[in-house]
Short mmCIF file of C-alpha atoms and ligand atoms in Angstrom, two decimals:
data_model
loop_
_atom_site.label_atom_id
_atom_site.label_comp_id
_atom_site.label_asym_id
_atom_site.label_seq_id
_atom_site.Cartn_x
_atom_site.Cartn_y
_atom_site.Cartn_z
CA MET A 26 0.00 0.00 0.00
CA THR A 27 1.09 3.56 -0.68
CA ASN A 28 2.60 5.49 2.20
CA ILE A 29 1.66 9.10 2.61
CA ILE A 30 3.85 11.78 4.12
CA THR A 31 2.47 15.26 4.68
CA THR A 32 3.83 18.66 5.62
CA PRO A 33 1.35 21.05 7.23
CA ILE A 34 -0.35 23.30 4.70
CA PHE A 35 1.26 26.71 5.01
CA TYR A 36 -0.60 29.95 5.65
CA ALA A 37 -0.83 31.85 2.39
CA ASN A 38 -0.19 35.23 4.01
CA GLY A 39 3.48 35.68 3.22
CA ALA A 40 6.54 34.28 1.52
CA PRO A 41 7.97 30.89 2.52
CA HIS A 42 10.73 31.02 5.14
CA LEU A 43 13.32 28.61 6.46
CA GLY A 44 10.97 27.07 9.06
CA HIS A 45 8.62 26.06 6.25
CA ALA A 46 11.48 24.73 4.17
CA TYR A 47 12.47 22.50 7.09
CA SER A 48 9.05 20.77 7.13
CA GLY A 49 9.50 20.01 3.43
CA TYR A 50 13.01 18.66 3.97
CA LEU A 51 11.78 16.32 6.72
CA ALA A 52 9.14 14.92 4.41
CA ASP A 53 11.51 14.64 1.46
CA VAL A 54 14.31 12.90 3.37
CA PHE A 55 11.84 10.33 4.54
CA LYS A 56 10.35 9.89 1.07
CA ARG A 57 13.78 9.29 -0.45
CA PHE A 58 14.73 6.89 2.33
CA HIS A 59 11.47 5.07 1.69
CA SER A 60 12.24 4.80 -2.03
CA LEU A 61 15.47 2.94 -1.17
CA THR A 62 13.95 0.59 1.34
CA SER A 63 10.44 -0.27 0.22
CA ASP A 64 8.68 -1.49 -2.88
CA ASN A 65 5.63 0.58 -1.95
CA PRO A 66 5.44 4.12 -3.26
CA CYS A 67 5.53 7.11 -0.93
CA CYS A 68 3.40 10.13 -1.79
CA LEU A 69 4.43 13.55 -0.48
CA ILE A 70 1.60 15.98 0.18
CA THR A 71 1.91 19.68 0.87
CA GLY A 72 -0.09 22.81 0.12
CA THR A 73 -1.42 26.15 1.28
CA ASP A 74 -3.92 27.19 3.95
CA GLU A 75 -5.73 30.06 2.29
CA HIS A 76 -8.81 30.98 4.32
CA GLY A 77 -9.62 33.02 7.40
CA GLN A 78 -9.28 36.45 8.86
CA LYS A 79 -5.50 36.40 9.07
CA ILE A 80 -5.14 35.82 5.33
CA LEU A 81 -7.84 38.36 4.54
CA GLU A 82 -6.10 41.04 6.61
CA ALA A 83 -2.80 40.36 4.86
CA ALA A 84 -4.51 40.63 1.47
CA GLU A 85 -6.14 43.91 2.46
CA CYS A 86 -2.71 45.40 3.13
CA SER A 87 -1.60 44.45 -0.38
CA GLN A 88 -2.53 46.01 -3.69
CA VAL A 89 -4.31 42.97 -5.06
CA GLY A 90 -7.64 41.24 -4.52
CA ILE A 91 -7.88 38.32 -2.12
CA GLN A 92 -8.02 35.57 -4.76
CA GLN A 93 -5.04 37.00 -6.60
CA PHE A 94 -3.24 37.38 -3.27
CA VAL A 95 -3.61 33.72 -2.30
CA ASP A 96 -2.86 32.60 -5.87
CA ASP A 97 0.46 34.46 -5.68
CA LYS A 98 1.33 32.99 -2.28
CA ALA A 99 0.38 29.47 -3.35
CA GLN A 100 2.59 29.94 -6.41
CA ALA A 101 5.49 31.00 -4.19
CA PHE A 102 5.19 27.79 -2.18
CA LYS A 103 4.81 25.68 -5.33
CA ALA A 104 7.98 27.24 -6.73
CA LEU A 105 9.87 26.72 -3.47
CA TRP A 106 9.89 22.92 -3.44
CA PRO A 107 11.81 22.27 -6.67
CA GLU A 108 14.37 24.88 -5.55
CA LEU A 109 14.94 22.77 -2.45
CA ALA A 110 14.84 19.44 -4.33
CA VAL A 111 11.76 18.46 -2.35
CA GLN A 112 9.78 16.04 -4.50
CA VAL A 113 6.14 16.98 -4.09
CA ASP A 114 3.43 14.65 -5.42
CA VAL A 115 0.29 16.55 -4.45
CA PHE A 116 -0.11 20.26 -3.80
CA VAL A 117 -3.45 21.05 -2.20
CA ARG A 118 -5.06 24.47 -1.80
CA THR A 119 -7.97 25.10 0.55
CA SER A 120 -9.53 27.50 -1.95
CA GLU A 121 -10.00 24.67 -4.48
CA GLU A 122 -13.50 23.61 -5.47
CA GLN A 123 -12.85 19.94 -4.64
CA HIS A 124 -11.85 20.91 -1.10
CA LEU A 125 -14.95 23.07 -0.64
CA LYS A 126 -17.16 20.10 -1.58
CA LEU A 127 -15.36 17.80 0.84
CA ILE A 128 -15.70 20.25 3.73
CA GLN A 129 -19.42 20.65 3.05
CA THR A 130 -19.91 16.88 3.00
CA ILE A 131 -18.00 16.45 6.27
CA TRP A 132 -19.95 19.28 7.84
CA HIS A 133 -23.28 17.67 6.93
CA LYS A 134 -22.12 14.40 8.38
CA LEU A 135 -21.02 15.89 11.71
CA LEU A 136 -24.22 17.92 11.95
CA GLU A 137 -26.43 14.92 11.20
CA LYS A 138 -24.62 12.82 13.81
CA GLY A 139 -25.23 15.55 16.37
CA ASP A 140 -21.49 16.03 16.90
CA VAL A 141 -21.82 19.65 15.76
CA TYR A 142 -24.54 21.96 17.12
CA LEU A 143 -25.29 25.69 17.20
CA GLY A 144 -24.38 27.41 20.46
CA TYR A 145 -22.39 30.22 21.94
CA TYR A 146 -18.74 30.63 22.86
CA GLN A 147 -16.73 33.13 24.79
CA GLY A 148 -12.94 33.00 24.79
CA LEU A 149 -9.57 34.63 24.23
CA TYR A 150 -8.63 34.48 20.55
CA CYS A 151 -5.18 34.77 18.97
CA LEU A 152 -5.43 35.68 15.31
CA GLY A 153 -1.84 34.60 14.60
CA CYS A 154 -2.62 31.06 15.78
CA GLU A 155 -6.27 31.18 14.69
CA GLN A 156 -7.20 29.60 18.02
CA TYR A 157 -8.80 30.27 21.38
CA TYR A 158 -6.73 30.16 24.54
CA THR A 159 -7.76 29.77 28.16
CA ALA A 160 -6.55 32.47 30.54
CA TYR A 161 -4.07 30.12 32.25
CA GLU A 162 -2.39 29.30 28.91
CA LEU A 163 -1.49 32.97 28.33
CA GLU A 164 1.82 34.60 29.22
CA ASP A 165 1.37 38.15 30.59
CA ASN A 166 -2.07 38.13 28.95
CA CYS A 167 -0.47 37.46 25.57
CA CYS A 168 -0.44 34.49 23.20
CA PRO A 169 2.43 32.18 24.30
CA ILE A 170 3.57 31.76 20.69
CA HIS A 171 3.10 35.17 19.09
CA LYS A 172 3.58 37.19 22.32
CA THR A 173 0.79 39.50 21.12
CA PRO A 174 -2.43 40.43 22.98
CA VAL A 175 -5.41 38.11 22.49
CA GLU A 176 -8.92 39.28 21.67
CA ASN A 177 -11.84 38.61 23.98
CA LYS A 178 -14.54 37.21 21.69
CA SER A 179 -18.03 36.12 22.52
CA GLU A 180 -20.24 35.05 19.69
CA GLU A 181 -22.70 32.59 18.30
CA THR A 182 -20.85 29.60 16.98
CA TYR A 183 -21.20 26.00 15.98
CA LEU A 184 -19.54 23.69 18.48
CA PHE A 185 -18.02 20.25 18.08
CA ARG A 186 -18.59 17.78 20.93
CA LEU A 187 -14.93 17.03 21.48
CA ASP A 188 -15.45 15.26 24.76
CA ALA A 189 -17.55 12.58 23.06
CA TYR A 190 -14.25 11.24 21.68
CA ARG A 191 -12.07 11.69 24.74
CA GLN A 192 -12.28 8.07 25.86
CA GLN A 193 -11.47 6.77 22.38
CA LEU A 194 -8.52 9.11 22.20
CA ILE A 195 -7.25 7.94 25.57
CA GLU A 196 -7.48 4.33 24.39
CA HIS A 197 -5.72 5.23 21.16
CA TYR A 198 -2.79 6.77 23.01
CA LEU A 199 -2.64 3.90 25.51
CA ASN A 200 -2.53 1.37 22.67
CA SER A 201 -0.17 3.27 20.39
CA SER A 202 2.44 4.81 22.61
CA ASP A 203 4.59 5.45 19.52
CA PHE A 204 1.89 7.41 17.69
CA ILE A 205 3.87 10.60 18.22
CA THR A 206 7.62 10.97 17.71
CA PRO A 207 9.23 11.93 20.07
CA ASN A 208 7.00 9.66 22.09
CA TYR A 209 7.09 11.68 25.31
CA TYR A 210 4.43 13.81 23.61
CA CYS A 211 2.04 10.83 23.89
CA GLN A 212 2.26 11.15 27.66
CA VAL A 213 1.76 14.92 27.44
CA ILE A 214 -1.40 14.36 25.41
CA LEU A 215 -2.60 11.56 27.69
CA ASP A 216 -2.12 13.79 30.75
CA TYR A 217 -4.15 16.48 29.03
CA LEU A 218 -6.93 14.06 28.09
CA ASN A 219 -7.02 12.61 31.58
CA GLN A 220 -7.48 16.00 33.23
CA GLY A 221 -11.24 15.81 32.78
CA PRO A 222 -13.94 16.63 30.25
CA LEU A 223 -12.81 18.47 27.14
CA GLU A 224 -14.47 21.73 26.30
CA ASP A 225 -16.52 21.73 23.09
CA LEU A 226 -14.53 23.14 20.19
CA SER A 227 -15.81 26.26 18.45
CA VAL A 228 -15.91 25.31 14.76
CA SER A 229 -17.41 28.35 13.05
CA ARG A 230 -16.87 32.11 13.10
CA VAL A 231 -19.23 34.96 12.34
CA ASN A 232 -18.20 38.05 10.33
CA ILE A 233 -15.42 36.28 8.45
CA PRO A 234 -16.12 36.89 4.77
CA TRP A 235 -13.17 34.83 3.47
CA GLY A 236 -13.64 31.12 4.00
CA ILE A 237 -16.00 28.20 3.52
CA LYS A 238 -19.52 29.08 4.56
CA VAL A 239 -21.50 26.81 6.85
CA PRO A 240 -24.03 25.14 4.54
CA ASN A 241 -27.49 26.70 5.02
CA HIS A 242 -26.18 29.24 7.51
CA GLN A 243 -24.21 31.78 5.47
CA GLU A 244 -23.42 34.14 8.38
CA HIS A 245 -21.09 31.46 9.70
CA THR A 246 -17.75 30.52 8.20
CA ILE A 247 -16.21 27.15 9.02
CA TYR A 248 -13.29 27.46 11.43
CA VAL A 249 -10.09 27.66 9.41
CA TRP A 250 -8.43 24.79 11.29
CA ILE A 251 -11.29 22.40 10.41
CA ASP A 252 -10.95 23.55 6.83
CA ALA A 253 -7.16 23.09 6.96
CA LEU A 254 -7.00 19.67 8.64
CA PHE A 255 -9.38 18.09 6.14
CA SER A 256 -7.14 19.30 3.31
CA TYR A 257 -5.14 16.12 4.01
CA ILE A 258 -8.20 14.18 2.84
CA THR A 259 -8.70 16.38 -0.21
CA ALA A 260 -5.08 15.77 -1.15
CA ILE A 261 -5.46 12.01 -0.71
CA GLN A 262 -8.51 12.15 -2.97
CA LYS A 263 -6.68 14.30 -5.51
CA ALA A 264 -3.98 11.64 -5.69
CA GLY A 265 -6.71 9.09 -6.39
CA PHE A 266 -6.16 7.00 -3.26
CA ASP A 267 -8.70 5.22 -1.15
CA LEU A 268 -9.17 6.85 2.27
CA GLY A 269 -7.79 3.68 3.83
CA VAL A 270 -4.33 5.14 3.12
CA LEU A 271 -4.90 7.41 6.10
CA GLU A 272 -3.66 4.50 8.18
CA GLN A 273 -0.38 4.74 6.27
CA THR A 274 -0.14 8.50 6.67
CA THR A 275 2.57 10.29 8.60
CA HIS A 276 2.08 13.96 9.40
CA ILE A 277 5.12 16.20 9.89
CA ILE A 278 4.24 19.07 12.21
CA GLY A 279 5.95 21.77 14.24
CA LYS A 280 5.49 21.62 18.02
CA ASP A 281 3.18 24.67 17.88
CA ILE A 282 0.47 22.74 16.06
CA LEU A 283 0.58 19.55 18.12
CA LYS A 284 -2.80 19.97 19.82
CA PHE A 285 -4.57 20.36 16.48
CA HIS A 286 -3.04 17.16 15.15
CA ALA A 287 -2.94 15.08 18.31
CA ILE A 288 -6.40 15.88 19.70
CA TYR A 289 -8.68 17.71 17.28
CA TRP A 290 -7.67 15.86 14.11
CA PRO A 291 -8.09 12.31 15.47
CA ALA A 292 -11.36 13.31 17.18
CA LEU A 293 -12.69 14.79 13.93
CA LEU A 294 -11.64 11.69 11.99
CA LEU A 295 -13.39 9.45 14.52
CA ALA A 296 -16.49 11.62 14.22
CA ALA A 297 -16.34 11.38 10.42
CA ASP A 298 -15.93 7.56 10.65
CA LEU A 299 -12.51 7.75 9.05
CA PRO A 300 -9.33 5.86 10.02
CA LEU A 301 -6.66 7.51 12.16
CA PRO A 302 -3.26 8.34 10.70
CA LYS A 303 -0.19 6.26 11.38
CA LYS A 304 2.09 8.79 13.01
CA LEU A 305 2.85 12.37 13.93
CA ILE A 306 6.44 13.59 13.71
CA VAL A 307 6.93 16.69 15.80
CA HIS A 308 9.83 19.03 15.15
CA GLY A 309 11.27 22.03 16.99
CA TRP A 310 11.76 25.57 15.78
CA TRP A 311 14.57 27.36 14.02
CA THR A 312 15.59 30.65 15.50
CA ILE A 313 17.85 33.50 14.44
CA ASN A 314 19.68 35.27 17.23
CA GLY A 315 17.45 33.29 19.56
CA GLN A 316 14.20 34.55 18.03
CA LYS A 317 11.79 32.16 16.31
CA ILE A 318 11.81 32.56 12.55
CA ALA A 319 8.35 33.92 11.80
CA LYS A 320 6.59 36.02 9.21
CA SER A 321 5.59 38.40 11.96
CA ASN A 322 9.25 39.05 12.77
CA PRO A 323 10.96 40.46 9.65
CA LYS A 324 14.41 40.38 11.29
CA THR A 325 14.26 36.58 11.24
CA LEU A 326 13.22 36.09 7.65
CA ILE A 327 15.73 34.17 5.58
CA THR A 328 14.61 33.29 2.11
CA PRO A 329 15.30 29.59 1.55
CA LYS A 330 16.37 30.24 -2.06
CA ASP A 331 19.07 32.70 -0.89
CA LEU A 332 20.40 30.07 1.46
CA VAL A 333 20.40 27.45 -1.28
CA ASP A 334 22.38 29.86 -3.47
CA LYS A 335 24.87 30.33 -0.65
CA LEU A 336 25.13 26.78 0.68
CA THR A 337 23.96 24.65 -2.28
CA CYS A 338 20.87 22.52 -2.24
CA ASP A 339 22.54 19.50 -0.65
CA GLY A 340 24.53 21.70 1.71
CA LEU A 341 21.53 23.44 3.22
CA ARG A 342 19.45 20.36 3.88
CA TYR A 343 22.42 18.40 5.20
CA ALA A 344 23.54 21.19 7.52
CA LEU A 345 20.04 21.69 8.96
CA PHE A 346 19.87 18.06 10.02
CA ARG A 347 23.50 17.95 11.10
CA GLN A 348 22.99 21.04 13.26
CA LYS A 349 20.26 19.94 15.65
CA HIS A 350 18.05 17.10 16.73
CA VAL A 351 14.72 17.17 14.87
CA ALA A 352 12.64 17.60 18.03
CA ARG A 353 14.76 20.40 19.50
CA ASP A 354 15.01 24.09 18.67
CA GLY A 355 18.13 25.29 16.90
CA ASN A 356 19.72 28.61 16.11
CA ILE A 357 20.89 29.40 12.59
CA VAL A 358 24.46 30.64 12.32
CA ILE A 359 25.51 30.62 8.66
CA ASN A 360 29.22 30.13 9.32
CA GLU A 361 28.50 27.11 11.51
CA LEU A 362 26.50 25.58 8.68
CA ILE A 363 29.33 26.33 6.26
CA GLU A 364 31.85 24.68 8.57
CA SER A 365 29.95 21.42 8.76
CA ILE A 366 29.26 21.42 5.01
CA ASN A 367 32.96 21.92 4.22
CA ALA A 368 34.17 19.41 6.76
CA ASP A 369 31.65 16.65 6.08
CA LEU A 370 30.60 16.99 2.46
CA ALA A 371 33.56 18.66 0.73
CA ASN A 372 36.42 17.07 2.70
CA ASN A 373 35.20 13.87 4.23
CA PHE A 374 32.94 12.71 1.45
CA ALA A 375 33.57 14.30 -1.95
CA ASN A 376 37.33 14.53 -1.53
CA LEU A 377 37.68 10.89 -0.57
CA VAL A 378 35.65 9.91 -3.64
CA LYS A 379 37.83 12.06 -5.89
CA ARG A 380 41.12 10.74 -4.52
CA ASN A 381 40.04 7.12 -4.67
CA HIS A 382 38.53 7.37 -8.15
CA THR A 383 41.55 9.26 -9.49
CA ILE A 384 43.89 6.45 -8.42
CA VAL A 385 41.62 3.78 -9.92
CA LEU A 386 41.46 5.65 -13.22
CA LYS A 387 45.14 6.54 -13.36
CA TYR A 388 46.71 3.24 -12.38
CA PHE A 389 44.04 0.65 -13.25
CA ALA A 390 42.24 2.23 -16.21
CA GLY A 391 39.11 2.49 -14.04
CA ASN A 392 38.78 -1.26 -13.37
CA ILE A 393 39.67 -3.43 -10.42
CA ASP A 394 38.66 -7.06 -10.43
CA ALA A 395 37.34 -8.44 -7.14
CA LYS A 396 39.51 -11.50 -7.79
CA VAL A 397 42.53 -9.57 -6.48
CA ILE A 398 41.32 -10.07 -2.96
CA SER A 399 41.01 -13.80 -3.40
CA GLN A 400 44.70 -13.84 -4.25
CA ARG A 401 45.46 -13.09 -0.62
CA ALA A 402 43.35 -12.77 2.47
CA LEU A 403 41.84 -9.35 3.17
CA ALA A 404 44.03 -7.32 5.47
CA ASP A 405 42.77 -7.01 9.04
CA GLU A 406 42.19 -3.27 8.72
CA SER A 407 40.06 -3.89 5.61
CA LYS A 408 37.96 -6.42 7.46
CA LEU A 409 37.55 -4.16 10.48
CA THR A 410 36.62 -1.14 8.36
CA ILE A 411 34.02 -3.14 6.44
CA GLN A 412 32.62 -4.53 9.67
CA TYR A 413 32.40 -1.11 11.24
CA CYS A 414 30.72 0.45 8.21
CA GLU A 415 28.18 -2.36 7.84
CA GLN A 416 27.14 -1.95 11.43
CA ALA A 417 26.96 1.84 11.12
CA ILE A 418 24.85 1.63 7.96
CA ASN A 419 22.43 -0.63 9.83
CA GLU A 420 22.15 1.92 12.60
CA ILE A 421 21.69 4.75 10.11
CA PHE A 422 18.80 2.75 8.65
CA ASN A 423 17.12 2.70 12.07
CA TYR A 424 17.71 6.41 12.59
CA TYR A 425 16.06 7.23 9.29
CA LYS A 426 13.15 4.96 10.12
CA GLN A 427 12.60 6.90 13.35
CA PHE A 428 12.95 10.27 11.59
CA ASP A 429 16.10 10.87 13.60
CA PHE A 430 17.91 12.53 10.72
CA HIS A 431 20.29 14.32 13.07
CA ASN A 432 21.79 11.10 14.37
CA ALA A 433 21.70 9.65 10.85
CA SER A 434 23.88 12.56 9.68
CA LEU A 435 26.27 12.21 12.63
CA LEU A 436 26.76 8.51 12.04
CA LEU A 437 27.18 9.06 8.34
CA LYS A 438 29.95 11.52 9.10
CA ASP A 439 31.50 9.04 11.51
CA THR A 440 31.38 6.29 8.87
CA LEU A 441 33.17 8.55 6.41
CA ASP A 442 35.74 9.39 9.10
CA HIS A 443 36.45 5.68 9.37
CA CYS A 444 36.77 5.28 5.61
CA ASN A 445 39.16 8.26 5.49
CA ARG A 446 41.31 6.88 8.31
CA PHE A 447 41.55 3.56 6.51
CA PHE A 448 42.46 5.31 3.25
CA HIS A 449 45.18 7.35 4.94
CA GLN A 450 46.60 4.42 6.83
CA ARG A 451 46.87 2.42 3.60
CA ALA A 452 48.17 5.41 1.56
CA PRO A 453 47.30 4.00 -1.88
CA TRP A 454 48.76 7.10 -3.60
CA GLU A 455 52.20 5.71 -2.74
CA ILE A 456 51.79 3.45 -5.75
CA SER A 457 53.65 6.20 -7.57
CA LYS A 458 56.61 5.41 -5.32
CA GLY A 459 56.37 1.70 -5.96
CA LYS A 460 53.87 0.59 -3.31
CA ASP A 461 52.63 -2.99 -3.70
CA ASN A 462 50.10 -2.97 -6.53
CA ILE A 463 47.80 -5.63 -5.05
CA SER A 464 47.61 -3.81 -1.73
CA VAL A 465 46.59 -0.61 -3.54
CA GLN A 466 43.96 -2.49 -5.49
CA GLU A 467 42.59 -3.91 -2.25
CA THR A 468 42.35 -0.45 -0.67
CA CYS A 469 40.56 1.06 -3.65
CA LEU A 470 38.29 -1.93 -4.02
CA VAL A 471 37.25 -1.78 -0.37
CA ILE A 472 36.76 1.99 -0.43
CA SER A 473 34.81 1.95 -3.70
CA ASN A 474 32.49 -0.75 -2.43
CA LEU A 475 32.03 1.03 0.89
CA LEU A 476 31.37 4.30 -0.92
CA ARG A 477 28.56 2.58 -2.79
CA LEU A 478 26.89 1.78 0.55
CA VAL A 479 27.66 5.14 2.09
CA ALA A 480 26.47 7.12 -0.94
CA THR A 481 23.20 5.18 -0.98
CA ALA A 482 22.74 5.83 2.73
CA ALA A 483 23.56 9.51 2.20
CA TYR A 484 21.11 9.90 -0.69
CA PRO A 485 18.09 11.05 1.39
CA LEU A 486 20.20 13.81 2.97
CA VAL A 487 22.36 14.83 -0.01
CA PRO A 488 20.58 13.58 -3.12
CA THR A 489 22.66 15.40 -5.75
CA LEU A 490 26.06 14.51 -4.34
CA ALA A 491 25.03 10.91 -3.69
CA ARG A 492 23.64 10.52 -7.19
CA GLN A 493 26.88 11.79 -8.75
CA VAL A 494 29.07 9.55 -6.63
CA LEU A 495 26.93 6.53 -7.45
CA GLN A 496 27.04 7.42 -11.14
CA GLU A 497 30.84 7.36 -11.07
CA LEU A 498 30.58 3.93 -9.51
CA GLY A 499 28.30 2.84 -12.35
CA GLU A 500 25.10 2.85 -10.28
CA ASP A 501 21.81 4.54 -11.03
CA ILE A 502 20.02 5.86 -7.95
CA ALA A 503 16.66 5.14 -9.58
CA THR A 504 17.32 1.43 -9.23
CA CYS A 505 19.45 1.47 -6.07
CA GLN A 506 18.28 -0.37 -3.00
CA TRP A 507 19.49 0.17 0.53
CA GLN A 508 22.43 -2.14 1.30
CA SER A 509 23.90 -2.83 4.70
CA VAL A 510 26.11 -5.72 3.64
CA CYS A 511 29.25 -4.91 1.75
CA ASP A 512 29.91 -7.64 -0.80
CA ILE A 513 33.22 -6.84 -2.42
CA LYS A 514 32.38 -6.64 -6.12
CA SER A 515 34.60 -5.76 -9.08
CA ILE A 516 34.48 -2.05 -9.82
CA THR A 517 34.41 0.09 -12.92
CA ILE A 518 34.95 3.78 -12.30
CA ASN A 519 34.15 6.02 -15.22
CA LYS A 520 35.11 9.46 -13.90
CA ALA A 521 36.81 11.24 -11.02
CA LEU A 522 35.18 14.64 -10.86
CA SER A 523 35.11 17.13 -8.02
CA HIS A 524 31.58 16.98 -6.76
CA PHE A 525 31.65 19.51 -3.99
CA LYS A 526 33.31 22.89 -3.93
CA ARG A 527 34.36 24.24 -0.55
CA LEU A 528 32.21 27.19 0.57
CA GLU A 529 33.64 30.57 1.57
CA LYS A 530 32.79 31.67 5.09
CA GLU A 531 30.96 34.97 5.65
CA HIS A 532 32.83 37.89 7.21
N1 LIG B 601 -1.68 26.47 8.39
C1 LIG B 601 -1.26 25.91 9.62
C2 LIG B 601 -1.10 24.41 9.49
C3 LIG B 601 -2.33 23.65 9.04
S1 LIG B 601 -1.99 21.98 8.82
C4 LIG B 601 -3.46 21.28 8.60
C5 LIG B 601 0.07 26.52 10.03
N2 LIG B 601 0.76 27.14 9.09
S2 LIG B 601 2.16 27.88 9.29
O1 LIG B 601 2.53 28.37 8.01
O2 LIG B 601 2.05 28.83 10.35
O3 LIG B 601 3.17 26.81 9.80
C6 LIG B 601 3.42 25.65 9.06
C7 LIG B 601 4.51 24.82 9.70
O4 LIG B 601 5.73 25.56 9.69
C8 LIG B 601 4.22 24.44 11.15
O5 LIG B 601 4.50 23.07 11.35
C9 LIG B 601 5.19 25.27 11.93
O6 LIG B 601 5.64 24.63 13.10
C10 LIG B 601 6.34 25.37 10.92
N3 LIG B 601 7.19 26.49 11.27
C11 LIG B 601 6.87 27.81 11.24
N4 LIG B 601 7.91 28.51 11.77
C12 LIG B 601 8.90 27.65 12.14
C13 LIG B 601 10.22 27.81 12.58
N5 LIG B 601 10.72 28.98 12.88
N6 LIG B 601 11.00 26.71 12.66
C14 LIG B 601 10.55 25.46 12.26
N7 LIG B 601 9.31 25.30 11.83
C15 LIG B 601 8.39 26.31 12.00
O7 LIG B 601 0.42 26.37 11.19
#
């Protein structure tokens, strides 16, 4: 069955920033890992969240009409993904006709079941989050995320009987303690659910002209988060899949939108008689000078394309994962990113490839027959290096599987360190000074075969570099499968190009 991986759909009220790019990278790394390790396809879904007061206000400040405004923003997000080498399969927009129809159908269903009813709600609303807060959740009377004052609203609204699903949610979290990664969030959610009855959720707004109207009650607009969450279903339908694939769906989300995905979304799915997703992957925030990167804070806005131009496409995505654990927050310091890119990709990886391939081309016309190692036993250091790398590649596999791309990158670097140490110890370049020819062939054969494994394992994180290295080794990434066992095969190297230029630090 197809696996689905989703990013959140991004608010169409500004240009994409680095925090958004990171969600896409998480999804793409997993998708590429999946392509190496499974026969089932993996479909990557993303899109734009285009309704609600926040978007309308942003459009009003611009020179263009609202539809044109969201069209432009959606286009900016669509254009972003190829720039980052994120392979999107479905791009969904909440202003699409197909989505409108789905939301209306869901609404009818929830209304008919009695899960949604007309009532009244009074609460403290943050426009930035498009959500109500309780007084005790506020910090100095401000939204804990945006640090801006909340609005006291009291209005007629449709309400969703959230508490009707509390027990089922508790059971779900008790039975699937790995539903959220990192899994300590499962306990956080369970504690919240166990506190007592859940307040009904306000699911419509009055006086919001931009959004999906409540069927047969045009003064009400459906709450933008209900509209947004069900876009995952619209996207699944757009891709032509059966809704059963929800069970194979992994949602990538930032920690700020956990409650929506861990409580409201499963409750709504249960109410709509739909299956629950497979997993939530929760990531931390990127900051600049300690401040969260956010559209509302212009000082923090880095355009992902500018960073790609500076650090290269592979460099940026690699450095982001190398820099911090997925679940934690991390601060962006460009020179730190450049340092790890130069050390790990230019020196440790690309340079080793170039040196090894140059020797194979120069002294062996690009070919080394695996038979050379049957002429004498493999040297101990060859055996140990192979053993170490095989074990590391196995561990990297498990890190990828758990979305722990930080530790995957660290272990990848460590594996390349090992390969480099082996290469230096064996000094195959001394062939020019008369070093034993068979020993040099053994070194290059071992390194070339290990590089095949390492490049495959590196592909999700550095797709361009890995593809080029594999090409030189005569492999096509399109048909490559994950390998953890290093069979020493004969090699044919066709080129020895420089695949990664060192980056200049900023002053
Ligand atoms: N539209 C909602 C999501 C609806 S999903 C059904 C939304 N949009 S958003 O544009 O504000 O945020 C989208 C994602 O970007 C969230 O997961 C959020 O955590 C992530 N990021 C926004 N700023 C970020 C950082 N500074 N760092 C990392 N990711 C952050 O919420």
